[in-house]
Coordinates of C-alpha atoms and ligand atoms in Angstrom, one line a residue:
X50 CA -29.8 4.3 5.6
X51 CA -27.5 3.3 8.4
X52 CA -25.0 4.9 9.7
X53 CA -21.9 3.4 11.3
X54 CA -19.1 5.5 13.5
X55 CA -15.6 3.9 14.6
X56 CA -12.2 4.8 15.6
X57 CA -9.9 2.3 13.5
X58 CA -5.7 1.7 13.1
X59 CA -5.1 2.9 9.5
X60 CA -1.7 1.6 8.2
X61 CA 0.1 3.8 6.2
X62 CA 2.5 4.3 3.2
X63 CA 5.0 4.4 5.7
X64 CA 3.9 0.6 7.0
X65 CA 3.2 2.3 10.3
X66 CA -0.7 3.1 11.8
X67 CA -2.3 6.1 13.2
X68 CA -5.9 5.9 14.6
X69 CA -8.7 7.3 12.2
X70 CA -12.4 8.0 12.5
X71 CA -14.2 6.4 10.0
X72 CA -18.0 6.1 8.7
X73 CA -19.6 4.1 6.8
X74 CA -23.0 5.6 5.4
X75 CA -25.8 3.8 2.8
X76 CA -27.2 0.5 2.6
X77 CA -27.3 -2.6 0.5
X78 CA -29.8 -1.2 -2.3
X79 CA -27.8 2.1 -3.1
X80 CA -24.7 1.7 -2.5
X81 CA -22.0 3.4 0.6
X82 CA -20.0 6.5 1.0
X83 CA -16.8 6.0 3.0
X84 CA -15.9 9.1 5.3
X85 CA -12.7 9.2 6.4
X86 CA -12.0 12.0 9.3
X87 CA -14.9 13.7 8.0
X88 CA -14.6 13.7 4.3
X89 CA -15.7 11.8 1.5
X90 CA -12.9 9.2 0.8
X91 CA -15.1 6.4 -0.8
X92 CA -18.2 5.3 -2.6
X93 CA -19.2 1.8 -3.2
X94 CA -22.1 0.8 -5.0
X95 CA -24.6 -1.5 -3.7
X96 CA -24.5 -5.4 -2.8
X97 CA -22.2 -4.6 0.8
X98 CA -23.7 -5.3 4.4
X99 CA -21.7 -4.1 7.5
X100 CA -20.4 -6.8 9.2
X101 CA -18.9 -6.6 12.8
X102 CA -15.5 -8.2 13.5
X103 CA -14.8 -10.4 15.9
X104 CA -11.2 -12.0 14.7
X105 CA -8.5 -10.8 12.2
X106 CA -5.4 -12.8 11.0
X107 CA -1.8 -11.1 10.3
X108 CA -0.5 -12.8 6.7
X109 CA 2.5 -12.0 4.6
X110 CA 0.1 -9.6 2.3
X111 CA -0.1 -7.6 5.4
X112 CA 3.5 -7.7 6.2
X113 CA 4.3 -6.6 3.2
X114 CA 1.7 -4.2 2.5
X115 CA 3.7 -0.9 2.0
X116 CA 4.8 -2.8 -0.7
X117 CA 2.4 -3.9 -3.0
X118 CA 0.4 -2.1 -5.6
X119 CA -2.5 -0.7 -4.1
X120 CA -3.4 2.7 -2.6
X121 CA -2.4 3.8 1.1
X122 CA -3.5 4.7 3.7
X123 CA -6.2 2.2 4.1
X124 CA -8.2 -0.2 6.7
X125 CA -6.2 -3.2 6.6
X126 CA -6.6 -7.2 7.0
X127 CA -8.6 -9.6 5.4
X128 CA -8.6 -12.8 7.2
X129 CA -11.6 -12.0 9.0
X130 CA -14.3 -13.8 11.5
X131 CA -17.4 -11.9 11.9
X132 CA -20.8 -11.5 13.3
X133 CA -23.7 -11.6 10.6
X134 CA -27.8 -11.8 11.5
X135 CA -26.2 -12.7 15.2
X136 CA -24.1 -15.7 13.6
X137 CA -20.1 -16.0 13.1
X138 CA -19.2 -15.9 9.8
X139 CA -15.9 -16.1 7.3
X140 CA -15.8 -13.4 4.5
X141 CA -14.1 -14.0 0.8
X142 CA -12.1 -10.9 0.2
X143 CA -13.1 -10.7 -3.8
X144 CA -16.1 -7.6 -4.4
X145 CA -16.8 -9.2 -7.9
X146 CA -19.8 -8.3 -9.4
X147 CA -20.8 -12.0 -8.3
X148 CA -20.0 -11.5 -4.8
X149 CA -22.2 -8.2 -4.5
X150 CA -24.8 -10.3 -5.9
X151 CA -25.2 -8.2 -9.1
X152 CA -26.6 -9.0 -12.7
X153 CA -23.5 -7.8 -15.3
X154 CA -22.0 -8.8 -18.5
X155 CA -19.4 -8.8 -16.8
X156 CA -17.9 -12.1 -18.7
X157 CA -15.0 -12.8 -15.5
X158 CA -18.0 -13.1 -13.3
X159 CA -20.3 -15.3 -15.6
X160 CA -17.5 -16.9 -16.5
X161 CA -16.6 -18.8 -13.3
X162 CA -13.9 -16.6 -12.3
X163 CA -15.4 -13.9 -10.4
X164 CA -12.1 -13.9 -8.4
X165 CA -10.6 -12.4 -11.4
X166 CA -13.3 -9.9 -12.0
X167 CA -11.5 -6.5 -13.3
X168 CA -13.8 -4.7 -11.6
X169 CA -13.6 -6.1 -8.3
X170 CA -12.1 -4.2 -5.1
X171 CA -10.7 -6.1 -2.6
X172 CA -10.9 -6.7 1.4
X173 CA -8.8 -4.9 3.5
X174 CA -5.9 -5.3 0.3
X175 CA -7.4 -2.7 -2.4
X176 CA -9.2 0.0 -1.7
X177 CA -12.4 -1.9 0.3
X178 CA -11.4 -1.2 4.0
X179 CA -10.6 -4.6 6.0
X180 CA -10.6 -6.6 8.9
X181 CA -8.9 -4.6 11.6
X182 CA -11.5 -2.2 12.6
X183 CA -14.6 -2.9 14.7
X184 CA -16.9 -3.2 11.4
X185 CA -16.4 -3.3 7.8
X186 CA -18.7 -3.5 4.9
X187 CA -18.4 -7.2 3.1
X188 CA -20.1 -8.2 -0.3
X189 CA -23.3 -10.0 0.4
X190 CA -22.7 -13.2 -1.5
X191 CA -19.3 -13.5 0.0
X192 CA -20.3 -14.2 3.3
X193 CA -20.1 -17.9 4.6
X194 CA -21.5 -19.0 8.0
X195 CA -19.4 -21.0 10.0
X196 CA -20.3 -24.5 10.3
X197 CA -21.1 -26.0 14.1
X198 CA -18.2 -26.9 16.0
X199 CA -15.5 -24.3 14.2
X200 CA -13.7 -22.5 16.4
X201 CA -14.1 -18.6 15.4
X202 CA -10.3 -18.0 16.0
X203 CA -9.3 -21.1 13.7
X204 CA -11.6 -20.2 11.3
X205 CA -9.5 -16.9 11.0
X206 CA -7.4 -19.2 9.1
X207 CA -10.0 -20.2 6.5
X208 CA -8.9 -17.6 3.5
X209 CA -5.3 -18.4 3.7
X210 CA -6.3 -22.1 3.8
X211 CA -8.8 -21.9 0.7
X212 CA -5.7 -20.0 -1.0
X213 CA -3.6 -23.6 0.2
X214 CA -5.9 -25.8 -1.1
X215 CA -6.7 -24.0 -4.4
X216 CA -2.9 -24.6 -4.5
X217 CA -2.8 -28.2 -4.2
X218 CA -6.0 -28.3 -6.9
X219 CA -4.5 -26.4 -9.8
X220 CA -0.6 -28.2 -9.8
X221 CA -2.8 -31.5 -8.7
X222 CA 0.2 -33.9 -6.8
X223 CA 0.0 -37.3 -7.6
X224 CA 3.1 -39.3 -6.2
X225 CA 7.0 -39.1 -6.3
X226 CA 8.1 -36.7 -3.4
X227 CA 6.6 -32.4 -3.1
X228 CA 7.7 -30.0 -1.1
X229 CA 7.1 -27.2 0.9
X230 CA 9.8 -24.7 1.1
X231 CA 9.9 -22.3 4.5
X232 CA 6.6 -23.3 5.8
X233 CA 5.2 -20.7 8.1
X234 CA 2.0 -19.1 8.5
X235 CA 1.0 -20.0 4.6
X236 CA 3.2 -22.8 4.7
X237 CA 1.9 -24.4 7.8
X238 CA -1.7 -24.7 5.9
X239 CA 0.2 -25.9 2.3
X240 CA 0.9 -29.1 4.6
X241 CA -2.3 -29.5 5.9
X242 CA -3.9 -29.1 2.5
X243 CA -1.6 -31.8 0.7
X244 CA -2.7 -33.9 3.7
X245 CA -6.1 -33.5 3.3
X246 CA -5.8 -33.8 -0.5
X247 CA -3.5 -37.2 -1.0
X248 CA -6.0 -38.6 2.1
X249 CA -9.1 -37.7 0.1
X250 CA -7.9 -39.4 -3.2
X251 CA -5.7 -42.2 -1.8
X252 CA -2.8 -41.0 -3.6
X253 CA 1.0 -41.6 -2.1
X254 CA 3.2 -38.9 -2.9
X255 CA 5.6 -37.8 0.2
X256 CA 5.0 -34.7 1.8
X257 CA 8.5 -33.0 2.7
X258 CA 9.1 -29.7 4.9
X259 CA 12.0 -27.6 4.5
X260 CA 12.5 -25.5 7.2
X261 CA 15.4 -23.4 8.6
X262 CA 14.3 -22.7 11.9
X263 CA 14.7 -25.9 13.7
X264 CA 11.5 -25.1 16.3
X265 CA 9.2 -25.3 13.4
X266 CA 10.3 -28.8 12.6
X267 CA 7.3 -30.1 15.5
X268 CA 4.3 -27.7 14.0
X269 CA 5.2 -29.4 10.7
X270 CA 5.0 -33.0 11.3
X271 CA 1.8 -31.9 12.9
X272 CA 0.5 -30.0 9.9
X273 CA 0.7 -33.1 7.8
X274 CA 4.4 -33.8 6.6
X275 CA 5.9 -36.9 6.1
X276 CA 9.8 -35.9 6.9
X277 CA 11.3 -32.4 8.0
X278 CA 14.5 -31.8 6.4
X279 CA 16.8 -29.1 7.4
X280 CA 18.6 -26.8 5.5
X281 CA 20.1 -24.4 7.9
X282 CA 23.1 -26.5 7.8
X283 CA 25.1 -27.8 5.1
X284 CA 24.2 -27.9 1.4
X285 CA 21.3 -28.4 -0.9
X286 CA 23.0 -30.7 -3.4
X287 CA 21.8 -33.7 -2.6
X288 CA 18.2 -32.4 -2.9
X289 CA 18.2 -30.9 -6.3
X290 CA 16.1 -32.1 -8.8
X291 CA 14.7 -33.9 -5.8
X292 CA 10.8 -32.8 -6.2
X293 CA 7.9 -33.4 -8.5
X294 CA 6.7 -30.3 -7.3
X295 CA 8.2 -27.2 -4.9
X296 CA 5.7 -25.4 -3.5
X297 CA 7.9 -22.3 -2.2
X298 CA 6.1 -20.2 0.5
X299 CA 9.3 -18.0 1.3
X300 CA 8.4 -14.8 -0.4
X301 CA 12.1 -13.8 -1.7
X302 CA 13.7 -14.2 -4.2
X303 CA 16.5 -16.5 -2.6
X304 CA 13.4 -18.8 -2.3
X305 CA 12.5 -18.7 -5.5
X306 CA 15.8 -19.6 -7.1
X307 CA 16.5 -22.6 -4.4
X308 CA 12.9 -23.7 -5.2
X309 CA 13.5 -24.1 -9.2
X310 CA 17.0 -25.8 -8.4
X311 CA 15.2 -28.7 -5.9
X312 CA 12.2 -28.9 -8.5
X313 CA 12.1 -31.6 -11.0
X314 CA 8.8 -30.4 -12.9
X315 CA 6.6 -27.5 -11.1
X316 CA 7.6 -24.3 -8.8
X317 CA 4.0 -23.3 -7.6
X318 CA 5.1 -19.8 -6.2
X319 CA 2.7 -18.6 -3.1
X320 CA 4.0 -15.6 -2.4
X321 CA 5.7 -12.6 -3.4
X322 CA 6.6 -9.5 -2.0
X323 CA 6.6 -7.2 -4.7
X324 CA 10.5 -7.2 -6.0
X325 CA 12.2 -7.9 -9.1
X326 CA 13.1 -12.1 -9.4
X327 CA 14.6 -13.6 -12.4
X328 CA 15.0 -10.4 -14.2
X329 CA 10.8 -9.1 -14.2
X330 CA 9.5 -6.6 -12.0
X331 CA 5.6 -8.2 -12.4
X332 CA 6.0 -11.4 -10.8
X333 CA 3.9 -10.4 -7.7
X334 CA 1.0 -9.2 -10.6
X335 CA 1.8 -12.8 -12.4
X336 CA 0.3 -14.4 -8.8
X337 CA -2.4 -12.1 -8.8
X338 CA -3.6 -12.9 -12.3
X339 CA -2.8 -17.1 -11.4
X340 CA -0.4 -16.9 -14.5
X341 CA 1.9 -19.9 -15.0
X342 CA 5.1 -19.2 -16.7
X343 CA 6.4 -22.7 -18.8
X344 CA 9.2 -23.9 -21.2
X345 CA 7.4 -23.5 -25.1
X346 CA 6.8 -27.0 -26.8
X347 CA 4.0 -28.0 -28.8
X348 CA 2.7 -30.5 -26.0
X349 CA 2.1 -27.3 -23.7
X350 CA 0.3 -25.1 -26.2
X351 CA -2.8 -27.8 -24.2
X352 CA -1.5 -26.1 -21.0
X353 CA -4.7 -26.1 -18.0
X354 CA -4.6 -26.2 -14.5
X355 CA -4.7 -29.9 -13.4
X356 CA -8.1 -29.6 -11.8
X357 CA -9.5 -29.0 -15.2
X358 CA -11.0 -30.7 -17.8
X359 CA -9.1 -30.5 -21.2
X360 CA -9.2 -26.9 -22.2
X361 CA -8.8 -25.6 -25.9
X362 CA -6.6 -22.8 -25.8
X363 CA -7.7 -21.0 -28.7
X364 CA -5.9 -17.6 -29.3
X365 CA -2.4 -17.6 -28.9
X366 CA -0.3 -13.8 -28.3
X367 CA 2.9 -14.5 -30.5
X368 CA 5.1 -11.7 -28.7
X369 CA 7.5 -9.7 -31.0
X370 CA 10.9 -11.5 -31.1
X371 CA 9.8 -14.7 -31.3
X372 CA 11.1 -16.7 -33.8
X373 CA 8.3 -17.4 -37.0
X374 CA 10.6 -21.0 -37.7
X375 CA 9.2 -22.3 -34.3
X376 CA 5.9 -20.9 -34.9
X377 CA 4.7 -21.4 -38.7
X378 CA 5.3 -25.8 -38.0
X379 CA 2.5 -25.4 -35.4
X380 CA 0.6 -23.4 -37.0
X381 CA 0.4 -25.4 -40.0
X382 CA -0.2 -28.8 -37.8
X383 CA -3.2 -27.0 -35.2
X384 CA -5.3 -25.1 -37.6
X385 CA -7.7 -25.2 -35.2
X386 CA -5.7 -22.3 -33.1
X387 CA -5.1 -19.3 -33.9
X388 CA -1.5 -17.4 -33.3
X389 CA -1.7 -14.0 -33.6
X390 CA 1.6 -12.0 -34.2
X391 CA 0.9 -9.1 -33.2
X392 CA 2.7 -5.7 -30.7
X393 CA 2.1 -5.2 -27.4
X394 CA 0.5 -2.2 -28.0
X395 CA -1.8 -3.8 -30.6
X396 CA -3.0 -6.9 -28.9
X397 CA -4.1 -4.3 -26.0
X398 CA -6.0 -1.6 -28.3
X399 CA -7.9 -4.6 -29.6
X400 CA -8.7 -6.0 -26.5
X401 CA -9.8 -2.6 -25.3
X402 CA -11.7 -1.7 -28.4
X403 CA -13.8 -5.0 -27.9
X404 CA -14.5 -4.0 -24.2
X405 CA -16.1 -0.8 -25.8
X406 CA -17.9 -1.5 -28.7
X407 CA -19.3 -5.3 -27.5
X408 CA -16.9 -7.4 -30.2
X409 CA -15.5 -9.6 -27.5
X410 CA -11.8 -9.7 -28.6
X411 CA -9.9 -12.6 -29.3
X412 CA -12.7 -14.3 -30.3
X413 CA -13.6 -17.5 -29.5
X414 CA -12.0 -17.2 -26.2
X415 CA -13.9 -17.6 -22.8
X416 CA -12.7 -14.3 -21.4
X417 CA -11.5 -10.8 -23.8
X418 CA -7.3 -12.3 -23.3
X419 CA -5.6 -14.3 -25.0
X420 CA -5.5 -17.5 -23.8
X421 CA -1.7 -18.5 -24.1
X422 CA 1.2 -16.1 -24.9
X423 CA 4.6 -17.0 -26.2
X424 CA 7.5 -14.8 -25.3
X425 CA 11.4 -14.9 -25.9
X426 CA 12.6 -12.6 -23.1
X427 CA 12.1 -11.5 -19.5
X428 CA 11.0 -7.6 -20.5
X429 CA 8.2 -9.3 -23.1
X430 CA 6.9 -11.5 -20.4
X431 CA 6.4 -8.4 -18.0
X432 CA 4.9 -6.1 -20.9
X433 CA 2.5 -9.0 -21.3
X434 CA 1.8 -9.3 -17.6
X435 CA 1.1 -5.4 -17.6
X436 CA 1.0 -3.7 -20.7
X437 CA -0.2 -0.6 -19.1
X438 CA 1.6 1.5 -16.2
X439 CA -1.3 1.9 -13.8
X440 CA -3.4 -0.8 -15.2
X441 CA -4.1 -4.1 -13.9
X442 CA -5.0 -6.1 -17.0
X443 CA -2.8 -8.6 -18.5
X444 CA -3.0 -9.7 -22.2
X445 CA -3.0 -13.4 -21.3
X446 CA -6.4 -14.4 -19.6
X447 CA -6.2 -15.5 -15.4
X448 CA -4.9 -19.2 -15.1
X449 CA -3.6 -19.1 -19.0
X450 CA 0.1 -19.3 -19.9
X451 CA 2.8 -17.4 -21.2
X452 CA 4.9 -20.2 -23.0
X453 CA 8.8 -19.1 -23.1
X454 CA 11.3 -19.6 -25.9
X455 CA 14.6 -20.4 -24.5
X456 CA 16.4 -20.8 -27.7
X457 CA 15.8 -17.6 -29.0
X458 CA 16.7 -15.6 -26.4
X459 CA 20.2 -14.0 -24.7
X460 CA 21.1 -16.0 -21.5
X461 CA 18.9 -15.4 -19.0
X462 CA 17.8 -16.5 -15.5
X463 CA 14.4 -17.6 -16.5
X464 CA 15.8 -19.2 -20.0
X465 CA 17.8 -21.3 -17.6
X466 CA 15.6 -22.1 -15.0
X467 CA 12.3 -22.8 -17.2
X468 CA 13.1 -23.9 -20.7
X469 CA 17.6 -25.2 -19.1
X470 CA 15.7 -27.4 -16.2
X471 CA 11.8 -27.6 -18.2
X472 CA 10.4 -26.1 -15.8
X473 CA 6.8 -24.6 -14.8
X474 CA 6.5 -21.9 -12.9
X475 CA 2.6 -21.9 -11.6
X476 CA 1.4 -19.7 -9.8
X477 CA -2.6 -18.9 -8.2
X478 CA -4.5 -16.9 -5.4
X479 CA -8.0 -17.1 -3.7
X480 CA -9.4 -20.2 -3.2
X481 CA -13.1 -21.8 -2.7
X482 CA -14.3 -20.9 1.4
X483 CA -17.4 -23.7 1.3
X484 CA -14.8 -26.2 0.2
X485 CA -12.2 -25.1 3.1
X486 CA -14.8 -25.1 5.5
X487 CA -16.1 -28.2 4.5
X488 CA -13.1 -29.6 4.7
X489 CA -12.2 -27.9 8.5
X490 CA -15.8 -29.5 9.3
X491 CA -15.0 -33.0 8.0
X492 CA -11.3 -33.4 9.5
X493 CA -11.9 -32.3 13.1
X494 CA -8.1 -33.6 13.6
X495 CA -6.7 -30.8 10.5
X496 CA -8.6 -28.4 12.3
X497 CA -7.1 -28.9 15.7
X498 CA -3.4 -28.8 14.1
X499 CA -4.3 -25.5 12.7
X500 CA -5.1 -23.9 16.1
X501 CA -1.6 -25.1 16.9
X502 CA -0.1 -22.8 14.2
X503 CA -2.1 -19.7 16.1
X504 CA 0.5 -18.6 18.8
X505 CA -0.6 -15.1 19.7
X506 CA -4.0 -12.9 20.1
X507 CA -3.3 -9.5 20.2
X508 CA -5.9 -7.0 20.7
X509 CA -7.1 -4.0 18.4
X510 CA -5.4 -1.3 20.6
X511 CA -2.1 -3.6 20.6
X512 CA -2.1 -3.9 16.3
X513 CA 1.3 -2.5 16.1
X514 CA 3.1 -5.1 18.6
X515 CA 0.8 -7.5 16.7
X516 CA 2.3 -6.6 13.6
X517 CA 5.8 -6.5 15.1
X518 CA 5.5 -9.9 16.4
X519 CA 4.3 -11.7 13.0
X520 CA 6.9 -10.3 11.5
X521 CA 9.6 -11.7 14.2
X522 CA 10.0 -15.5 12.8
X523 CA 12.1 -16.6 16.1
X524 CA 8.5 -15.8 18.4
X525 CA 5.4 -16.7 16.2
X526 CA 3.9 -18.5 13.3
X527 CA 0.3 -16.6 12.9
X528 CA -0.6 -13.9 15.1
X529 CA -4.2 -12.8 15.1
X530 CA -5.9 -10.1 16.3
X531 CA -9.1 -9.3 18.3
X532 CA -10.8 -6.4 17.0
X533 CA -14.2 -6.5 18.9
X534 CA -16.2 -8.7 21.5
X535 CA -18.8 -10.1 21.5
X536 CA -20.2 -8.3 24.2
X537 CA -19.2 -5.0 22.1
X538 CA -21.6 -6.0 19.4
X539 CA -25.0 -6.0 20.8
Ligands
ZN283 ZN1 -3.7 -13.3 3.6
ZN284 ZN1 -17.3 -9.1 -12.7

């Protein structure tokens, strides 16, 4: 058993941190107990190995911790750079079953979305302890060495630049003009992974930055965009409409709603930060599940991320209040799929029920969700999202749909927006670390432009000017912190 002792800045419910002993106690084959200040706080089963950090990036997740959904206080950060068998290493942040390297049922995991796995906990963001401490424990299979030549602090930026490219994969650009809106630390790494993207394919669609903060305008063009445009002064008119697809990186709603008027065809939302937009309170859960929200038509009951091959959409949730004229036509045309009309309430017992007694529910369906909803107004959409206070299960499987009827609906903002303007609202999380590093490995040049977006190292002692800094726009783009040395760690 080992048996691992640390002093480590716990943030807080109140977004502030307080130093905290911590231990970490069992091994790979049984499983850990977490002691916080002496007690019990934690147990996790097996497939973790303690890891020591060297390097931990500051992101808008962290920001806006205090915020989100999970249970505080905790050991944040989880855009980490450790040392593993003696070797620097980059650490996914899902504890699937996959990750721990585990033999379940568990269909998320066998599945090919382990990132999605309900029963996963997650680094440094739910419940699993993070990056900002000396160690932490990190799920076996999760752990990627750092190829020759990679700077450790860059590679600090190789989780948020997975998330980018996974971005550019599932709304798939392919010419006209795309955006990215208030490019920052995320941002920064959207441009890069458009770059790398439309370079690798030999496609030609323009790469814009829209910025507000006229000192950003040089990290851009360096990052990968074609033209910087400025919209601190004057108005967005002549832009709107302007964009095949808006990738909007601001986190706020104000973001959001510019985004859909400058879009032509796709918002892929980034970021959230937890607060109601276009009249749901679940939007931040909608980019944790990778659920796209678009206009209902028969074309899009075909809906798949565009780096997929055609994908049946079996099961379809018919929410309450949807009108049966628009649904009976399709029904009779695709007998193929299968439209269930059926409560909120319902839909969830029976997916439940399956979980317990083995009946996999809908069936026919890769994972126990349905595989596209349709809904008629903003509260449906959230009660589909999270049809359970305290639960994070959705009815609609990760990277499915939720297809909204416009015309049978009150006035709303997302009736205007999606079904007035056709618009798709796409959304997705954690991306692929071998194919970021591979990338980082291949493009020495994308690499080197990423270092530039680094503007301070803070280190562990100094977390709260760190954090005080990242969150000051007008004095840094990503601020990372040094939580060991490597001197520390023999
Ligand atoms: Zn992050
Ligand atoms: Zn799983």
């Amino acid at each position: 058993v080992t048996q691992l002792d640390f002093i480590a800045p716990e943030y807080g419910a109140d977004g502030t941190f307080t130093s905290v002993s911590y231990r970490f106690s069992g091994d790979r084959d049984t499983g850990w107990k977490i002691y916080r200040d002496g007690e019990e706080t934690l147990q996790l089963g097996p497939g973790y190995v303690p890891v020591q950090s060297l390097y931990c990036g500051i992101c808008s997740t962290d920001l806006a911790r205090k915020f989100l959904p999970y249970p505080l206080p905790q050991i944040i950060g989880h855009e980490v750079v450790g040392l593993h068998d003696d070797k620097p290493v980059t650490v996914e942040i899902n504890a699937s079953h996959r990750a721990r390297g585990l033999q379940t049922a568990c269909p998320f995991c066998a599945g090919g979305m382990e990132t999605q796995c309900p029963d996963r906990v997650t680094l440094g963001i739910d419940r699993l302890p993070g990056g900002f401490a000396p160690w932490f424990l990190a799920p076996i299979d999760a752990i990627h060495k750092l190829p020759d030549g990679i700077d450790p602090v860059t590679a600090t930026l190789t989780e948020p630049f997975a998330a980018a490219l996974h971005a550019v994969h599932a709304s798939g650009p392919k010419n006209g003009r795309v955006a990215v809106l208030g490019p920052r630390r995320l941002g920064m790494l959207l441009l890069a992974a458009l770059n790398g993207y439309r370079s690798d394919r030999n496609l030609s669609f323009e790469i814009d930055a829209l910025i507000r903060h006229p000192e950003l305008e040089r990290t851009s063009l360096a990052m990968g965009a074609d033209r910087v445009v400025q919209l601190q002064n004057g108005s967005t008119e002549r832009l709107e409409s302007k964009y095949d697809i808006v990738f909007d990186t601001t986190g706020k709603p104000e973001g959001l709603h510019l985004a859909l008027k400058l879009a032509k065809r796709i918002v892929h939302l980034k970021s959230t930060n937890g607060a109601e937009v276009l009249g749901m309170d679940h939007l931040t859960d909608m980019v944790v599940d990778e659920i796209a929200i678009v206009p209902f038509d028969e074309s899009r009951l075909r809906f798949s991320w565009s780096d997929e091959s055609d994908r049946p959409n079996r099961n379809i949730f018919v929410a309450p209040g949807v009108s049966e004229e628009r649904i009976a036509p399709l029904e009779k045309r695709h007998p193929e799929l299968r439209f269930h009309r059926l409560t909120i309430e319902e839909a969830l017992r029976r997916i439940d029920e399956g979980a317990t007694n083995g009946r996999h529910f809908p069936e026919g369906s890769p994972f126990p969700r349905f595989d596209l909803a349709i809904a008629a107004t903003p509260e449906t959409v959230d009660a589909i999202l999270r049809p359970a206070a305290g639960r994070e299960i959705s009815l609609v499987r990760p990277r499915g749909a939720i297809l909204f009827d416009g015309t049978a609906s009150a006035p709303s903002e997302l009736a205007d927006a999606v079904c007035g303007h056709d618009i798709e609202i796409h959304t997705s999380r954690c991306g692929d670390f071998s194919k970021a590093l591979a990338v980082l490995h291949k493009r020495p040049d994308i690499a080197e432009a990423m270092k530039t977006m680094i503007t301070q190292i803070y280190p562990l002692d100094q977390i709260t000017e760190a954090f005080r800094i990242a969150a000051d726009s007008s004095q840094s783009i990503k601020v990372i912190v040094q939580t060991s040395s490597r001197e520390e760690a023999k």
